[in-house]
Amino acid sequence: MTIDDILAPASGGTPIWSAETLPWRLAEVAAAGALGGLLMILAWLGLRPDLAQAVQTPLFWIKVGYAAALALGAGLTACRLARGRARGLLPLMLAACLAGGFLIFGLFQALAMAPQALLQLYWPTALTCIVAILALATPMLLFASYGLASVDPERPRLVGFAGGVACGAVADLVFGLHCPFTTFAFIAPWHTAGALICGGAGLLLVELFGRLRRMRRPLNEEIVIE
């Protein structure tokens, strides 16, 4: 018995992962991943000590809105491409334009900063940020990538990349409860890099799960014939 056999309903109805149920399944994965990420933050990194004051500032919500916009744009693209909808890349392109605007603001802000202050934003803080986002996103990446591969998308690499970016952005959303930085010079390059690395991981995972599914099909067909 394979994972596909377990997930397929006994009554022969719609499977858990299908083109029709894909938006709901991804939303469930994102919600579960955000809750799991919150628990990881509480047990591993801890909440930022000034969180009560930070939520009263507009910069905190700009940071939250940026991560939410990336998650929504990438998630919509993954769903639309997997379901064969026209102009499926449009939401991700809009999210990319937003990221480009953040990067431009970050560049101008970085150019105005003192070298010592700028150095504190880049090493080793940047690596810590990227690793934390990837760690928080890993459970979501595994479940979402398997689900996206299960619907046999026509463009699996793009679907996997978009799904991975969405997972990374959700992880970034949760990571904001720990990360004290609110400057464009930090958020634009490193939080975006974390989401893009998750996108690369999603691309590879969807490819991997897709190959495993194709490898199992001949074996299942041989068993049925016998």
Coordinates of C-alpha atoms in Angstrom, one line a residue:
M1 CA 0.0 0.0 0.0
T2 CA 1.3 3.4 -1.0
I3 CA 0.7 6.9 0.4
D4 CA -1.6 7.6 -2.5
D5 CA -3.7 4.5 -1.5
I6 CA -3.9 5.8 2.0
L7 CA -5.0 9.3 0.9
A8 CA -7.5 8.1 -1.7
P9 CA -11.0 7.9 -0.2
A10 CA -12.5 4.4 -0.1
S11 CA -15.8 5.5 -1.7
G12 CA -13.9 6.5 -4.9
G13 CA -14.8 10.2 -4.4
T14 CA -12.4 13.2 -4.7
P15 CA -9.0 12.5 -3.2
I16 CA -7.6 14.6 -0.5
W17 CA -5.2 16.3 -2.9
S18 CA -6.8 17.2 -6.2
A19 CA -7.0 20.3 -8.5
E20 CA -10.5 21.0 -7.0
T21 CA -9.4 20.8 -3.3
L22 CA -5.9 22.3 -3.8
P23 CA -6.6 25.9 -2.5
W24 CA -8.2 24.5 0.7
R25 CA -5.4 22.0 1.2
L26 CA -2.7 24.6 0.8
A27 CA -4.6 27.0 3.1
E28 CA -4.7 24.2 5.7
V29 CA -1.0 23.5 5.3
A30 CA -0.3 27.2 5.8
A31 CA -2.4 27.5 8.9
A32 CA -0.9 24.3 10.4
G33 CA 2.6 25.5 9.4
A34 CA 2.0 28.9 11.0
L35 CA 0.8 27.3 14.2
G36 CA 3.8 24.9 14.2
G37 CA 6.1 27.8 13.5
L38 CA 4.7 29.7 16.4
L39 CA 5.4 26.8 18.7
M40 CA 8.9 26.5 17.3
I41 CA 9.4 30.2 18.0
L42 CA 8.2 29.9 21.6
A43 CA 10.4 26.8 22.2
W44 CA 13.5 27.7 20.2
L45 CA 14.0 31.3 19.4
G46 CA 11.7 33.1 21.8
L47 CA 9.5 36.2 21.2
R48 CA 11.2 39.5 20.7
P49 CA 11.2 41.3 24.1
D50 CA 9.7 44.5 22.7
L51 CA 6.8 42.8 20.9
A52 CA 4.1 44.6 22.8
Q53 CA 5.6 48.0 21.8
A54 CA 6.5 46.8 18.3
V55 CA 2.9 45.9 17.3
Q56 CA 2.0 49.6 17.9
T57 CA 4.3 50.8 15.2
P58 CA 3.5 51.0 11.5
L59 CA 6.9 49.4 10.5
F60 CA 5.9 46.2 12.2
W61 CA 2.7 45.9 10.2
I62 CA 4.5 46.9 7.0
K63 CA 6.8 43.9 7.6
V64 CA 3.8 41.7 8.3
G65 CA 2.0 43.0 5.2
Y66 CA 5.1 42.3 3.0
A67 CA 5.3 38.7 4.1
A68 CA 1.5 38.2 3.8
A69 CA 1.5 39.7 0.3
L70 CA 4.3 37.4 -0.8
A71 CA 2.5 34.4 0.6
L72 CA -0.8 35.3 -1.0
G73 CA 0.8 36.0 -4.4
A74 CA 2.9 32.9 -4.5
G75 CA 0.1 30.7 -3.2
L76 CA -2.4 31.9 -5.8
T77 CA 0.2 31.3 -8.5
A78 CA 0.8 27.8 -7.3
C79 CA -2.9 27.1 -7.3
R80 CA -3.6 28.7 -10.7
L81 CA -0.7 27.0 -12.4
A82 CA -1.5 23.6 -10.9
R83 CA -5.1 24.0 -12.0
G84 CA -4.1 25.1 -15.5
R85 CA -5.7 28.6 -15.2
A86 CA -4.8 31.4 -17.6
R87 CA -2.3 34.1 -16.5
G88 CA -1.3 31.9 -13.5
L89 CA 1.9 33.8 -13.1
L90 CA 0.3 37.1 -12.6
P91 CA -0.1 37.0 -8.8
L92 CA 3.6 36.0 -8.4
M93 CA 4.7 38.7 -10.7
L94 CA 2.8 41.3 -8.7
A95 CA 4.4 40.0 -5.5
A96 CA 7.8 40.2 -7.3
C97 CA 7.1 43.9 -8.1
L98 CA 6.4 44.5 -4.4
A99 CA 9.7 42.7 -3.5
G100 CA 11.5 44.9 -6.1
G101 CA 10.1 48.0 -4.5
F102 CA 11.3 46.8 -1.1
L103 CA 14.7 46.1 -2.5
I104 CA 15.0 49.6 -3.9
F105 CA 14.0 51.2 -0.6
G106 CA 16.4 48.9 1.1
L107 CA 19.3 49.9 -1.2
F108 CA 18.7 53.6 -0.6
Q109 CA 18.5 53.0 3.1
A110 CA 21.6 51.0 3.2
L111 CA 23.6 53.6 1.3
A112 CA 22.6 56.2 3.9
M113 CA 23.8 54.0 6.8
A114 CA 27.2 54.1 8.5
P115 CA 29.5 51.1 7.6
Q116 CA 29.5 49.8 11.2
A117 CA 25.7 49.8 11.4
L118 CA 25.4 48.2 8.0
L119 CA 27.8 45.5 9.0
Q120 CA 25.5 44.5 11.9
L121 CA 22.7 43.9 9.4
Y122 CA 24.7 41.5 7.2
W123 CA 26.8 39.0 9.2
P124 CA 26.1 36.7 10.9
T125 CA 22.5 38.1 11.5
A126 CA 21.6 37.6 7.8
L127 CA 22.6 33.9 7.9
T128 CA 20.6 33.4 11.1
C129 CA 17.5 35.0 9.6
I130 CA 17.7 32.8 6.4
V131 CA 18.3 29.6 8.3
A132 CA 15.5 30.3 10.8
I133 CA 13.0 31.0 7.9
L134 CA 14.0 27.7 6.2
A135 CA 13.7 25.7 9.4
L136 CA 10.2 27.1 10.1
A137 CA 9.1 26.5 6.6
T138 CA 10.4 22.9 6.3
P139 CA 7.2 21.1 7.5
M140 CA 5.1 23.2 5.2
L141 CA 7.5 22.6 2.3
L142 CA 7.2 18.8 2.7
F143 CA 3.4 18.6 2.9
A144 CA 2.7 21.3 0.3
S145 CA 5.3 19.9 -2.2
Y146 CA 3.8 16.4 -1.9
G147 CA 0.3 17.8 -2.5
L148 CA 1.4 19.9 -5.5
A149 CA 3.1 16.9 -7.1
S150 CA 0.0 14.8 -6.5
V151 CA -2.1 16.9 -8.9
D152 CA 0.4 16.3 -11.7
P153 CA 0.9 19.9 -12.8
E154 CA 1.9 20.7 -16.3
R155 CA 4.6 23.0 -15.1
P156 CA 5.9 21.3 -11.9
R157 CA 9.0 23.4 -11.5
L158 CA 7.1 26.7 -11.5
V159 CA 4.4 25.3 -9.3
G160 CA 7.0 24.0 -6.9
F161 CA 8.9 27.3 -6.8
A162 CA 5.7 29.3 -6.2
G163 CA 4.5 26.9 -3.5
G164 CA 7.9 27.0 -1.9
V165 CA 8.0 30.8 -1.9
A166 CA 4.5 30.8 -0.3
C167 CA 5.7 28.5 2.5
G168 CA 8.8 30.6 3.1
A169 CA 6.7 33.8 3.3
V170 CA 4.3 32.2 5.8
A171 CA 7.4 31.2 7.8
D172 CA 8.7 34.7 7.5
L173 CA 5.4 36.0 8.8
V174 CA 5.8 33.9 12.0
F175 CA 9.5 34.7 12.2
G176 CA 8.6 38.4 12.6
L177 CA 7.5 37.6 16.1
H178 CA 11.1 37.0 16.9
C179 CA 13.1 39.2 14.5
P180 CA 13.6 42.7 15.9
F181 CA 14.7 44.3 12.7
T182 CA 12.2 46.5 10.9
T183 CA 14.4 48.4 8.4
F184 CA 14.1 48.0 4.7
A185 CA 17.8 47.5 4.5
F186 CA 17.4 44.2 6.4
I187 CA 14.0 43.0 5.5
A188 CA 14.3 43.5 1.7
P189 CA 17.4 41.4 1.1
W190 CA 17.4 38.7 3.8
H191 CA 13.7 38.0 4.4
T192 CA 13.2 37.9 0.6
A193 CA 16.2 35.7 0.3
G194 CA 14.8 33.3 2.8
A195 CA 11.5 33.0 0.8
L196 CA 13.4 32.5 -2.4
I197 CA 15.5 29.8 -1.0
C198 CA 12.3 28.1 0.2
G199 CA 11.1 28.5 -3.4
G200 CA 14.2 26.6 -4.7
A201 CA 13.6 23.9 -2.1
G202 CA 9.9 23.6 -3.2
L203 CA 11.0 23.3 -6.9
L204 CA 13.3 20.4 -6.0
L205 CA 10.8 18.7 -3.8
V206 CA 8.0 18.8 -6.3
E207 CA 10.3 17.4 -8.9
L208 CA 11.4 14.6 -6.4
F209 CA 7.9 13.7 -5.4
G210 CA 6.8 13.7 -9.0
R211 CA 9.5 11.3 -10.0
L212 CA 8.6 9.0 -7.1
R213 CA 5.0 9.0 -8.3
R214 CA 6.0 8.1 -11.8
M215 CA 8.3 5.4 -10.6
R216 CA 5.5 3.8 -8.6
R217 CA 3.0 3.8 -11.4
P218 CA 4.6 1.0 -13.4
L219 CA 4.9 -1.1 -10.3
N220 CA 1.2 -0.6 -9.4
E221 CA 0.2 -1.4 -13.0
E222 CA 2.2 -4.7 -12.9
I223 CA 0.6 -5.7 -9.6
V224 CA -2.9 -5.0 -11.1
I225 CA -2.1 -7.1 -14.2
E226 CA -0.9 -10.0 -12.1

